[in-house]
Coordinates of C-alpha atoms and ligand atoms in Angstrom, one line a residue:
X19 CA 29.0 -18.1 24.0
X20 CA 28.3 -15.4 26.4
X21 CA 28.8 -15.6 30.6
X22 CA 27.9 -17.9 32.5
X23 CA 25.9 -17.4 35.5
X24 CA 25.2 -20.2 37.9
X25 CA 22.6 -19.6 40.6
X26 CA 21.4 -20.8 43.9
X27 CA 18.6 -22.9 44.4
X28 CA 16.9 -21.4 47.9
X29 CA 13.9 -19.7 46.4
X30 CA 10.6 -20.4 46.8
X31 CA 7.8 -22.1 44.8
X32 CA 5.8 -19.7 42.6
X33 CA 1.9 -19.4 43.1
X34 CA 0.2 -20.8 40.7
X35 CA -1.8 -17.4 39.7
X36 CA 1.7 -16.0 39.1
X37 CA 3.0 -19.0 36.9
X38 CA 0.0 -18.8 35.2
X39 CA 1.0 -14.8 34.0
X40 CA 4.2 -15.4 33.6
X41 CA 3.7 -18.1 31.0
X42 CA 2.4 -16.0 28.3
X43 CA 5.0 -15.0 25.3
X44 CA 5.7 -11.5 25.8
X45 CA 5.6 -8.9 22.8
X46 CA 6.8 -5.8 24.5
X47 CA 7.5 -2.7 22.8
X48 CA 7.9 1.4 24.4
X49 CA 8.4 4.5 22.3
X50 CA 11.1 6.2 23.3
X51 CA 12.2 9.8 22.0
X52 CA 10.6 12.0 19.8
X53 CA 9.5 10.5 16.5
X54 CA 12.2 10.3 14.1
X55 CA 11.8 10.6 9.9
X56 CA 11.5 7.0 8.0
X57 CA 14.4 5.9 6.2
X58 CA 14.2 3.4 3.0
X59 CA 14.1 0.3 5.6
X60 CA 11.7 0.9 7.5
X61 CA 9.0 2.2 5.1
X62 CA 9.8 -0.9 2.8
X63 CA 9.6 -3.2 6.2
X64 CA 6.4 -1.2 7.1
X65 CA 5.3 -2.7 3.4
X66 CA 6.7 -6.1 4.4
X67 CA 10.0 -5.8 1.8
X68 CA 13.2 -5.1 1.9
X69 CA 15.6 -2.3 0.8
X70 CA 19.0 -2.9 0.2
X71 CA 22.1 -1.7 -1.8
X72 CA 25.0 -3.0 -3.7
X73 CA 28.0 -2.1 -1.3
X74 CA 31.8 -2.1 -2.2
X75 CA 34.3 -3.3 0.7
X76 CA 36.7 -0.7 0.0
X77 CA 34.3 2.0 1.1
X78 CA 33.5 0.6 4.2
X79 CA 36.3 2.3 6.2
X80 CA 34.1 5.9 5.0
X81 CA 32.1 7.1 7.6
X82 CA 29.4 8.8 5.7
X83 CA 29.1 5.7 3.4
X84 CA 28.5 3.6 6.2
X85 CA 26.4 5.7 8.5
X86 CA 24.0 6.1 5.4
X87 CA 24.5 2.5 4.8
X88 CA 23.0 1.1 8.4
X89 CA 20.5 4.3 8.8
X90 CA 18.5 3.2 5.6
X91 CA 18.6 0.1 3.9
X92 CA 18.0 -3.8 5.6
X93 CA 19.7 -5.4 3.0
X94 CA 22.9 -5.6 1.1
X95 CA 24.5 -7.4 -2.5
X96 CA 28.3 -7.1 -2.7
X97 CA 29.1 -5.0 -6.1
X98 CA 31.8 -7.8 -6.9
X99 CA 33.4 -9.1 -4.2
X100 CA 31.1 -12.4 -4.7
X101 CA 31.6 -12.7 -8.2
X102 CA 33.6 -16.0 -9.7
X103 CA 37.1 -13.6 -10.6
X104 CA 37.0 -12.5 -6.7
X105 CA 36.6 -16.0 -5.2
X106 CA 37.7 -18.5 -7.1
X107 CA 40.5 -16.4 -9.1
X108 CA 42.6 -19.5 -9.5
X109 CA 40.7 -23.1 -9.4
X110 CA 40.4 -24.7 -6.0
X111 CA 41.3 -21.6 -4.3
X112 CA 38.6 -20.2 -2.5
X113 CA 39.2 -16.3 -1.4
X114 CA 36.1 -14.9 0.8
X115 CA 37.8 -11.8 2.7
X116 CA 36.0 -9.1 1.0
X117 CA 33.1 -10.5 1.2
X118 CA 32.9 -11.6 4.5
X119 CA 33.8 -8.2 5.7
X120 CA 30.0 -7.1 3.7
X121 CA 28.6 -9.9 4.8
X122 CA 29.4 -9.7 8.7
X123 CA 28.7 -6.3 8.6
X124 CA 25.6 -6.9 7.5
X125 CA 24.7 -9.7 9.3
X126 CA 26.1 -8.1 12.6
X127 CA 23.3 -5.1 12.1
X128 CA 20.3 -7.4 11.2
X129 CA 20.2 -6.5 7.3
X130 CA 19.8 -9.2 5.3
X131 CA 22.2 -10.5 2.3
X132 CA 21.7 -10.9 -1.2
X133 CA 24.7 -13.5 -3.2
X134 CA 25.5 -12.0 -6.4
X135 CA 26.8 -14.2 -8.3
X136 CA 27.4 -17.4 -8.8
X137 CA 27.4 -18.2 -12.9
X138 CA 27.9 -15.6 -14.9
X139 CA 29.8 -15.2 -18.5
X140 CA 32.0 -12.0 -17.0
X141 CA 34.0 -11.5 -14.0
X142 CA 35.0 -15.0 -15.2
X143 CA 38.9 -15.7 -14.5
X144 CA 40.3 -17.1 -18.0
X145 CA 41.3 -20.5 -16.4
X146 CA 37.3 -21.4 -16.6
X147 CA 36.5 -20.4 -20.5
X148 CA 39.7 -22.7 -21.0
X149 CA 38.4 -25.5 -19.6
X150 CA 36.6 -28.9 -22.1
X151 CA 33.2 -29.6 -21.3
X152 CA 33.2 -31.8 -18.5
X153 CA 36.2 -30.4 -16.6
X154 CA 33.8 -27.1 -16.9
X155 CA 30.9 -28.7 -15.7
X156 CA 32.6 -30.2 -12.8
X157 CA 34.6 -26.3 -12.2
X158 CA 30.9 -25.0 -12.0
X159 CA 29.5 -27.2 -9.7
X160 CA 32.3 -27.4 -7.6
X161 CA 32.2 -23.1 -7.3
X162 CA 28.4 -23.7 -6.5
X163 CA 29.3 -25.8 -3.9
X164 CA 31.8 -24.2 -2.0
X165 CA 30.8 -20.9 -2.3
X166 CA 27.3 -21.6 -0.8
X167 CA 28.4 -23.7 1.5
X168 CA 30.7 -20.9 2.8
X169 CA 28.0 -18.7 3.0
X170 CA 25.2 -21.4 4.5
X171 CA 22.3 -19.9 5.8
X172 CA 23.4 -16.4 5.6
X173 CA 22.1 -15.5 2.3
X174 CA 18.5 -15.3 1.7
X175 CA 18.7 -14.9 -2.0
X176 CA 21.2 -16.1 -4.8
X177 CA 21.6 -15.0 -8.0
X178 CA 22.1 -18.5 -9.2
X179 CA 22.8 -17.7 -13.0
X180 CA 23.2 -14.1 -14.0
X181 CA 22.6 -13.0 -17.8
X182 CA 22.4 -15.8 -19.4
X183 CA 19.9 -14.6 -23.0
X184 CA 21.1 -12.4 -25.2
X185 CA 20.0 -9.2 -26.0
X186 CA 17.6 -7.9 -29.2
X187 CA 14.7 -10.2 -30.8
X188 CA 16.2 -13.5 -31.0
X189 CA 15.2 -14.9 -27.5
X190 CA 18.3 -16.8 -27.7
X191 CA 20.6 -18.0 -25.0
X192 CA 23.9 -15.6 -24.5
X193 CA 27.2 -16.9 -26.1
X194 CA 29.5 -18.0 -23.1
X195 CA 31.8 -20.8 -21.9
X196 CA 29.2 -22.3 -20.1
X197 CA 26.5 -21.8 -23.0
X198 CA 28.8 -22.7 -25.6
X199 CA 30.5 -26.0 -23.9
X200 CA 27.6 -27.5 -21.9
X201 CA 24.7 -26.3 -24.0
X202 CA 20.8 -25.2 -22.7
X203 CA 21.2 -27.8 -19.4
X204 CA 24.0 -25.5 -17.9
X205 CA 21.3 -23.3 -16.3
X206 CA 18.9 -25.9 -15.1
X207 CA 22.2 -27.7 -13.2
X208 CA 23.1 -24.7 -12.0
X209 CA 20.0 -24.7 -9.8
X210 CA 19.9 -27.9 -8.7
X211 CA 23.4 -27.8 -7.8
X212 CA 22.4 -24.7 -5.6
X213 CA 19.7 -26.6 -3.9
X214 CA 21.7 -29.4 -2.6
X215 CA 24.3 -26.5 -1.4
X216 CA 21.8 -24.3 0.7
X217 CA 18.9 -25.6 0.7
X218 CA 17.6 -22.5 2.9
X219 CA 18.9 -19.8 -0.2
X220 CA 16.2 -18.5 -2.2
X221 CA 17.7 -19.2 -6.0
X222 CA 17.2 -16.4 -8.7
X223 CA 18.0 -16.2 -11.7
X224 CA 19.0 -12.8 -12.6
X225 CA 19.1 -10.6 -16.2
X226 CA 18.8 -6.8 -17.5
X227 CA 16.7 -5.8 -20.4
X228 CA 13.8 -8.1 -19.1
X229 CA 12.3 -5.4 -17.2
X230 CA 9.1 -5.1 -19.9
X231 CA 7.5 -7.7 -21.5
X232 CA 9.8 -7.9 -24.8
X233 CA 11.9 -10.7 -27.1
X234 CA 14.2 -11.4 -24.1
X235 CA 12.0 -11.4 -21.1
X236 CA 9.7 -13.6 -22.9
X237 CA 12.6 -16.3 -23.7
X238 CA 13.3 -16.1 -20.0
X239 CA 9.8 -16.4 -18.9
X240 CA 9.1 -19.5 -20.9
X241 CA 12.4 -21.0 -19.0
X242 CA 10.9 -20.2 -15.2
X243 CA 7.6 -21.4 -16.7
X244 CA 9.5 -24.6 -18.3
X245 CA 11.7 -25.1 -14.8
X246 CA 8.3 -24.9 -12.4
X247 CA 6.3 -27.4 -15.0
X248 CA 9.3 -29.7 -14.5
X249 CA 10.2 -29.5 -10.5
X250 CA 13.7 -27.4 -11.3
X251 CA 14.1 -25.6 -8.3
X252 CA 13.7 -21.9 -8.8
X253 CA 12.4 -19.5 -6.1
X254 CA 12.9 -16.1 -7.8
X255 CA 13.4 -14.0 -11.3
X256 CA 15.9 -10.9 -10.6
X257 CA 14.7 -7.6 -12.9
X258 CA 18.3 -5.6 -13.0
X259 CA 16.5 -2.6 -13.8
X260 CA 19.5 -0.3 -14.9
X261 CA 17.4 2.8 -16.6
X262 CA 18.4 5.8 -18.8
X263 CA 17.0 7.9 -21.6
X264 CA 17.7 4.9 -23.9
X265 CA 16.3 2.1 -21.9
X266 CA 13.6 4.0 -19.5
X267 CA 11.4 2.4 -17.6
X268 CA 8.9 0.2 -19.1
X269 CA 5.3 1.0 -19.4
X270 CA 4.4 -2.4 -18.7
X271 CA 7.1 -2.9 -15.7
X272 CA 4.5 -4.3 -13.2
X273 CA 2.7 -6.1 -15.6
X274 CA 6.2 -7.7 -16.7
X275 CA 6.7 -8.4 -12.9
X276 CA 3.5 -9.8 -12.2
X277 CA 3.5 -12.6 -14.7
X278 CA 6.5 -13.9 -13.6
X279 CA 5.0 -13.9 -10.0
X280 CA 1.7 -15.5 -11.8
X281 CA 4.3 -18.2 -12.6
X282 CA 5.1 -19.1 -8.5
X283 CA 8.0 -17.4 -8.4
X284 CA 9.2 -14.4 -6.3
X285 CA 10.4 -11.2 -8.0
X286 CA 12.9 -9.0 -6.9
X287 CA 14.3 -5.5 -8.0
X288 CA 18.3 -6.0 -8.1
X289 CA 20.4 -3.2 -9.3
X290 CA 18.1 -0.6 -9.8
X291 CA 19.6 2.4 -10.9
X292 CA 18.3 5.8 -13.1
X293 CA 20.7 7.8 -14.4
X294 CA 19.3 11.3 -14.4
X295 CA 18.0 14.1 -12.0
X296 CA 15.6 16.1 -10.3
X297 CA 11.9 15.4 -11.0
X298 CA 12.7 13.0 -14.1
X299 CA 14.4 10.9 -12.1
X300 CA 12.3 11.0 -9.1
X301 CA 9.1 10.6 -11.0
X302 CA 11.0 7.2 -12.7
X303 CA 12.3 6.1 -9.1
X304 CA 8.6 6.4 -8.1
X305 CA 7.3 4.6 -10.6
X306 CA 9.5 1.5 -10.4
X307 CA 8.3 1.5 -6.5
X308 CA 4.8 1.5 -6.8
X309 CA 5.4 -1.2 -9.5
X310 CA 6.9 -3.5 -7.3
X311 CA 4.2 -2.7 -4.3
X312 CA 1.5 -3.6 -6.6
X313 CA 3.0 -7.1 -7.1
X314 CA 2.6 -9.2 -3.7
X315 CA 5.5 -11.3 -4.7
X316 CA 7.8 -8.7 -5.6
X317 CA 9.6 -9.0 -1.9
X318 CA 12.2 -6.4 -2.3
X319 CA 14.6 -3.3 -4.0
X320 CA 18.3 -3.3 -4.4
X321 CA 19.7 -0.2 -5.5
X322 CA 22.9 -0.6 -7.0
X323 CA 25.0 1.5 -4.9
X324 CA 24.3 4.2 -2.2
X325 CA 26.1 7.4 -3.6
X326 CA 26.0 8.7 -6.9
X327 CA 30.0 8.9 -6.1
X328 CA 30.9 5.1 -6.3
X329 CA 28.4 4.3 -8.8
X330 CA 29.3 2.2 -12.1
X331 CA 27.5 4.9 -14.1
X332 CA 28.8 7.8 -11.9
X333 CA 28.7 10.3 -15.1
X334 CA 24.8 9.6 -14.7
X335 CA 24.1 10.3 -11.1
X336 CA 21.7 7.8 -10.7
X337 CA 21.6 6.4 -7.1
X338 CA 19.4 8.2 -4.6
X339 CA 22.1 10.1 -2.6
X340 CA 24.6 12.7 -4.6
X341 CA 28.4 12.4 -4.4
X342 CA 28.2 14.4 -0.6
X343 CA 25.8 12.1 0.4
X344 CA 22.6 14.7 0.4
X345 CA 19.0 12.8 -0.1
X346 CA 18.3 13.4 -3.8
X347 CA 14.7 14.4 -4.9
X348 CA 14.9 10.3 -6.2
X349 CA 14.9 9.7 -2.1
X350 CA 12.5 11.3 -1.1
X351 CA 10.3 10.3 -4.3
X352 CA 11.5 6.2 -2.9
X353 CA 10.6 7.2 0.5
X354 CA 7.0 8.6 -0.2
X355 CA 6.3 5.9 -2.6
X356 CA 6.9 3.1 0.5
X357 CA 4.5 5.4 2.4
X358 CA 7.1 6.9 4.3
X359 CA 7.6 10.5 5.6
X360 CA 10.5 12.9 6.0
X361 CA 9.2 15.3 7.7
X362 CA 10.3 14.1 11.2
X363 CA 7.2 14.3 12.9
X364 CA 4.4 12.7 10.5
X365 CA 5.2 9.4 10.1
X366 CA 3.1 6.1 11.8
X367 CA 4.3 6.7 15.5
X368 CA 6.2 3.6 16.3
X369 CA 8.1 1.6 19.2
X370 CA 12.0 2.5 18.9
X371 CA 12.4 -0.8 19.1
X372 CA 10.1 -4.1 20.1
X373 CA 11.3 -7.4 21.7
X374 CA 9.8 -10.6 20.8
X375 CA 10.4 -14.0 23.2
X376 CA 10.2 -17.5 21.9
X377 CA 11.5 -20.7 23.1
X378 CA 13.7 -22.0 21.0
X379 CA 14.6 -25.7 22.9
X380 CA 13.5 -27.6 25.8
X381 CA 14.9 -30.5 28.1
X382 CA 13.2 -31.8 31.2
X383 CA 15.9 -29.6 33.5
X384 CA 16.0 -26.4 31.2
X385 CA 15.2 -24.6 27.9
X386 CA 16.1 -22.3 25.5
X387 CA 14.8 -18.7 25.0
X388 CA 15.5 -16.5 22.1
X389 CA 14.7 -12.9 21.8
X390 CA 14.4 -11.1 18.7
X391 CA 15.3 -7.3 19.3
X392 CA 14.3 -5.1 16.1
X393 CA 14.2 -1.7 15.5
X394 CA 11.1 0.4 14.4
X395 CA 10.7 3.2 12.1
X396 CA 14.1 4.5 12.8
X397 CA 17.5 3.4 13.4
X398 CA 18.9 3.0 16.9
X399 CA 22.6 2.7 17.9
X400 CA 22.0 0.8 21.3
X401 CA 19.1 -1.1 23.2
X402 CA 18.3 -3.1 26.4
X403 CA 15.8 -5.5 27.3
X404 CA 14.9 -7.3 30.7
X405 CA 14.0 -11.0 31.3
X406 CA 12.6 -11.9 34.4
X407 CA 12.4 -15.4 35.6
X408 CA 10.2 -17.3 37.9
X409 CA 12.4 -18.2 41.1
X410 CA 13.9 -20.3 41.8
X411 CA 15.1 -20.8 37.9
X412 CA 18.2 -19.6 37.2
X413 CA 19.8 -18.4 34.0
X414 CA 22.9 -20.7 33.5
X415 CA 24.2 -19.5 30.0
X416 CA 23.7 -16.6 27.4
X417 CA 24.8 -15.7 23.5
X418 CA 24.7 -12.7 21.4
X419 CA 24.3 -10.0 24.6
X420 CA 25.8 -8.9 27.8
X421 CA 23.6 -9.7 31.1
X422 CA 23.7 -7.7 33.8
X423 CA 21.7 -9.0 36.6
X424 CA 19.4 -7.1 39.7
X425 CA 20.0 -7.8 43.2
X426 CA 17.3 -10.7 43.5
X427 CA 19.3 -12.7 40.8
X428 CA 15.7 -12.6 38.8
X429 CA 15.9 -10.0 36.4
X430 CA 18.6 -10.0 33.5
X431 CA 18.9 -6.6 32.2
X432 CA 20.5 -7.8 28.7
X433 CA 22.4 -5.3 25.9
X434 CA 24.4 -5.9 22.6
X435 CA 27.9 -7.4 22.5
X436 CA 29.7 -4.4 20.9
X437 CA 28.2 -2.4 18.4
X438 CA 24.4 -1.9 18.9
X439 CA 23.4 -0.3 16.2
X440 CA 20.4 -1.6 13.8
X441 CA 18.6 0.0 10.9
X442 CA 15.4 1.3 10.6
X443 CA 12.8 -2.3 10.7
X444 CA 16.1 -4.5 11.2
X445 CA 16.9 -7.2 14.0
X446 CA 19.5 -9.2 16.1
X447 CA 18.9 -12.1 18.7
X448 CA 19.9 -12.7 21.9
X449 CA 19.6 -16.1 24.1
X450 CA 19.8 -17.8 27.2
X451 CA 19.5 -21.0 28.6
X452 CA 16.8 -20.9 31.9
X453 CA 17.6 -24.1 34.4
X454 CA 13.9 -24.5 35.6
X455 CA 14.4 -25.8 39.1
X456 CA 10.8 -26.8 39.1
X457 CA 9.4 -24.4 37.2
X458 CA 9.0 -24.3 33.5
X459 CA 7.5 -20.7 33.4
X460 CA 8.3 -18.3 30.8
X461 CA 10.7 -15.1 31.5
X462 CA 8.4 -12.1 31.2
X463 CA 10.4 -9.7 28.5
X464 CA 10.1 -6.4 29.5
X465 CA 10.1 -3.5 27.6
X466 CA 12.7 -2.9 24.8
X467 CA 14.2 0.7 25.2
X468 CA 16.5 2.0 22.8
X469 CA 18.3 5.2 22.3
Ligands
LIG514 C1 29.1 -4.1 -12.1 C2 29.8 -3.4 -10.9 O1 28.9 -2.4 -10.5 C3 31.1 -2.8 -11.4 O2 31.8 -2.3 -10.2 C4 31.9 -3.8 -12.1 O3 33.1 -3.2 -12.6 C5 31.2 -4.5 -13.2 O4 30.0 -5.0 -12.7 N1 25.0 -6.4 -14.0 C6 25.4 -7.1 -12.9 C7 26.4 -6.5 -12.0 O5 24.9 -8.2 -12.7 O6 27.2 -7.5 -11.4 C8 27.2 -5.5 -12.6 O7 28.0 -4.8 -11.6 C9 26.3 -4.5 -13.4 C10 25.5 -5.2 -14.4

């Protein structure tokens, strides 16, 4: 909770022309600064998706890994810090450092966060294959659980069940502890499970080798299609999308991801990655783009990992920055493709940063206001926005900002706790609580500057 700021009550009743003004929701936005180049973010956000990357919590302490981290992308997976061997190593002990570090860090600049994963056959401590069937099944659902309910309402999709069909022709399910002991129902209670634990969590379930229409996308297509007839909760099919020369991008990628979509499901790019370089790679980058642009449900791209340094497949440089963190032809292939520009100068000239007002609760005495601060086509590293009340209300508590306040006690000039910075398209909140003393106006939000 922020200050708190206690005010007189000697002011004046407000004309009724001026309530009347004030009353309107204010969307404010000012351009400040010459026109910066797009980054990843914003372009996707200007296409209404996401762009996010896998990101390690041991590199977070790197400067350039980070600054390229918050410049471009507006939403994050953790490589493995999620996974069952990093959380649940030993059974009933929950271990969510790493993890939290990615996810605050996240959270803390507005990008969004992607849970990877919850049931999966590797990164699977040896204490859960050993397991009989129903101490498994109760393992599993107790790791659901708790894990979600750790991360409540901070992750907007979950890999729910990752790999779970085996690769080839046979459209069957993988061999795995969870396959093997509780049989085809493993994945199906997997995702109501998930429900019950976040209710707010998009659940995905999440494979590689599906990305064209073949023997294995097929078996997993029938499954959503089987899992929507039957009211099994599923929001969202995850297309890993790890390319090389031996598995290239299919032909018939966007029509792959639009009959999943056709099915009612969201689709989502997860851990994209092209090993390869220059124009090849670009062109390939391109394509998978443009793929997911043509599909209205496909809401978003992962990348799985920012440098070509840290990548799993670092012998195949195929992320979109090279080991010294230098935009890759792939970048600027991404960036065009979302309709972006890097020229610095041509892009869509946009507000640095826009501030939107609601109110968020109301009382006969007082009510809330939030504002939603969020950055436009660029990243910023610090912003302010003013409120401005009707006297004689008084602001009597704030959150998420630090107020400083005019003379007249009316205007609240308010700026981030800490660290500023957002990404290109990403957004925080502030709020405040407004003690109406008579008046139930509105604040009028001012202009959001940024710098
Ligand atoms: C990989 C990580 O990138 C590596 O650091 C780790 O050693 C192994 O797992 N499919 C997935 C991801 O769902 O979790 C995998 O990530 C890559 C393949």
């Amino acid at each position: 909770m922020g200050m708190i700021k206690w005010g007189r009550r000697s002011r004046a009743a407000l004309s009724l022309t001026t309530t009347a003004l004030l009353t309107t929701t204010a969307l404010a936005a000012l351009s400040t600064g010459a026109e910066a180049a797009d980054t990843l973010g914003s372009a996707a956000a200007g296409k209404g998706r996401y762009f996010g990357t896998a990101v390690a919590a041991n590199y977070l302490g790197e400067a350039p890994y980070v600054s390229t981290l918050n410049t471009e992308f507006t939403s994050v997976t953790p490589e493995n810090e999620m996974k069952w061997d990093a959380v649940e190593r030993s059974r009933g002990t929950f271990t969510y450092g790493s993890a939290d570090q990615i996810v605050n860090h996240a959270l803390g600049r507005g990008m969004q966060v992607r849970g990877h994963t919850l049931v999966w056959h590797s990164q699977l401590p040896s204490w859960v294959s050993g397991l009989g069937a129903s101490d498994l099944r109760s393992a599993m659902n107790n790791h659901i659980t708790q894990v979600m309910q750790h991360w409540k309402g901070k992750i907007h999709s979950w890999d729910v069940v990752n790999e779970a069909f085996q690769d080839g022709n046979s459209g069957a399910r993988r061999s795995s502890p969870f396959q093997d002991k509780l049989g085809n129902g493993f994945i199906e209670e997997a995702f109501r499970t998930a429900r019950a634990a976040d209710p707010a969590a998009k659940l995905c379930y999440n494979d590689y080798n599906t990305d064209g229409v073949n023997a294995k996308s097929n078996a997993v297509y029938n499954m959503v299609r089987d899992f929507k007839s039957r009211g099994v909760p599923i929001d969202c099919v995850g297309f890993q999308s790890h390319f090389n020369s031996a598995s290239p991008v299919p032909s018939d990628y966007q029509a792959n991801l639009q009959r999943f979509a056709d099915l009612g499901v969201d689709v989502q790019i997860t851990e994209l990655d092209i090993e390869g370089s220059g124009t090849s790679q670009a062109t390939s980058y391109s394509n998978v783009v443009r793929a997911c642009l043509a599909v209205t449900r496909c809401t978003g791209i992962t990348v799985w990992g920012i440098t070509d340094k840290y990548s799993w497949r670092a012998s195949g440089t195929p992320l979109l920055f090279d080991s010294n963190y230098a935009k890759k032809p792939a970048y600027t292939a991404v960036l065009t493709a979302l309709g972006g520009s890097s020229d610095g100068g041509g892009g869509t000239p946009g507000a640095a940063c826009t501030a939107t007002y609601t109110k968020s609760a109301e009382w006969s005495d007082r009510y809330n206001g939030t504002v939603t601060v969020r950055a436009g086509s660029a990243a910023i590293s610090t912003w302010s926005v003013t409120v401005t009340l009707t006297p004689p209300q008084k602001v009597s508590t704030t959150w998420n900002g630090t107020p400083s306040w005019d003379s007249s006690g009316n205007v609240m000039t308010m700026r981030p706790n800490g660290n500023g910075s957002l990404a290109a398209g990403a957004s925080t909140s502030f709020g405040f609580t407004v003690m109406k003393n008579g008046s139930s106006a509105a604040p009028s939000i001012g202009a959001c500057t940024a710098s």
